[in-house]
Amino acid sequence: MTDADPGGLFVVGTGTGVGKTVVTAGLTGWLRDRGVDAVAVKPCQTGYPPDDDAAFVAEACGNETASTCLRRLAPALAPEVAADVAEADLSYDEILSGVRTAVNAHEVGVVEGIGGLRVPLADGAEVLDLVAALGLPAVVVARSGLGTLNHTGLTVDALRAHGVSVHGIVLNEYEGATVAERTNPDVLEGMTDAPVWTLPPLDLAAPSEAVSGVREHLPAAALSAVTEF
C-alpha cells in the first residue's frame, strides 16, 4: 500500500449474488455504531434500477451519508459490457481515483466489489485490478454449500497472487443443513490459512437487520484490520 492508498476493507465475492452487499452494510453499520466515521463505496452499480446496493447500505445504516456509488448503469451486465451496451463512457482511472477520494474523505472505507474478481470493469481492467491497486485487505464473501471450496480457494489464490491480504472469509446464509456446509468452514481454513466466519440467513425485510445480524454473528476480529475493539 502506498501513501496515496486509502484505509479500509474491500468486500469481494466469489460471484454474483453471494451476499457482498449484506456484509458491506453490516460491517459499515457496525463501525458507525461504534463511532467510527465509516463509508461504503460502490465503484459501479449495474442493473440500476432496480438494483442499488449503495441505497440498501444507506437504509441499513439509517443514514444516506453511509454510502456512495460512483457510477450507475442500467444494463444488468459487467460494468465494461454495460457501458458498451449503454454507449456510456466508463474510465478505469476515474473509478480508481473516485474510490480513493471517497474513502480518504472518511476514517474507514468499505469498498464493495461487483460480481467476482474477474468481472470486466473498464478499459480492459477487471475488478481484481481495482482491488490490487487500492491495496486494501479483502473480506471474501462466498456461498456456504457444495461447490464453494473451489470458488473460494481460487478467489483467495487470485487475491494473494496480486499482493492482496485476505483478512477473512464469510460463508453467507450458513445453516449447517448438509455435510458440505458443516465441513466447509474447517476445510476452507485449512486450504487458505485464513479465518472463516459464518453468517446465517437474515430477514432483510428491514435492511437494518444486515447490521444487527453481522454484528451478532461475526467476531470483532472481522473489523480488526481497520480498528481495535
Short mmCIF file of C-alpha atoms in Angstrom, two decimals, residues 28-29 32 37-42 52-70 72 102 106:
data_model
loop_
_atom_site.label_atom_id
_atom_site.label_comp_id
_atom_site.label_asym_id
_atom_site.label_seq_id
_atom_site.Cartn_x
_atom_site.Cartn_y
_atom_site.Cartn_z
CA THR A 28 -20.24 -0.35 7.68
CA GLY A 29 -23.14 -0.08 10.11
CA ARG A 32 -20.62 3.55 12.51
CA ASP A 37 -16.54 7.51 10.54
CA ALA A 38 -17.11 4.72 8.01
CA VAL A 39 -18.48 4.87 4.47
CA ALA A 40 -19.39 2.15 2.00
CA VAL A 41 -18.27 2.73 -1.57
CA LYS A 42 -19.74 1.02 -4.64
CA ASP A 52 -28.99 -0.18 -5.93
CA ASP A 53 -26.53 -1.61 -3.42
CA ALA A 54 -25.49 1.78 -2.06
CA ALA A 55 -29.11 2.67 -1.31
CA PHE A 56 -29.53 -0.61 0.60
CA VAL A 57 -26.44 0.15 2.69
CA ALA A 58 -27.65 3.68 3.42
CA GLU A 59 -31.05 2.36 4.54
CA ALA A 60 -29.44 -0.38 6.61
CA CYS A 61 -27.28 2.21 8.38
CA GLY A 62 -30.12 4.70 8.73
CA ASN A 63 -28.13 7.49 7.12
CA GLU A 64 -27.80 8.47 3.45
CA THR A 65 -24.19 9.57 4.06
CA ALA A 66 -23.21 6.00 4.99
CA SER A 67 -22.68 5.01 1.37
CA THR A 68 -21.88 6.34 -2.06
CA CYS A 69 -21.94 4.97 -5.60
CA LEU A 70 -19.62 6.41 -8.23
CA ARG A 72 -24.79 3.67 -12.15
CA ALA A 102 -14.38 8.77 -1.40
CA HIS A 106 -13.57 9.20 5.88
#
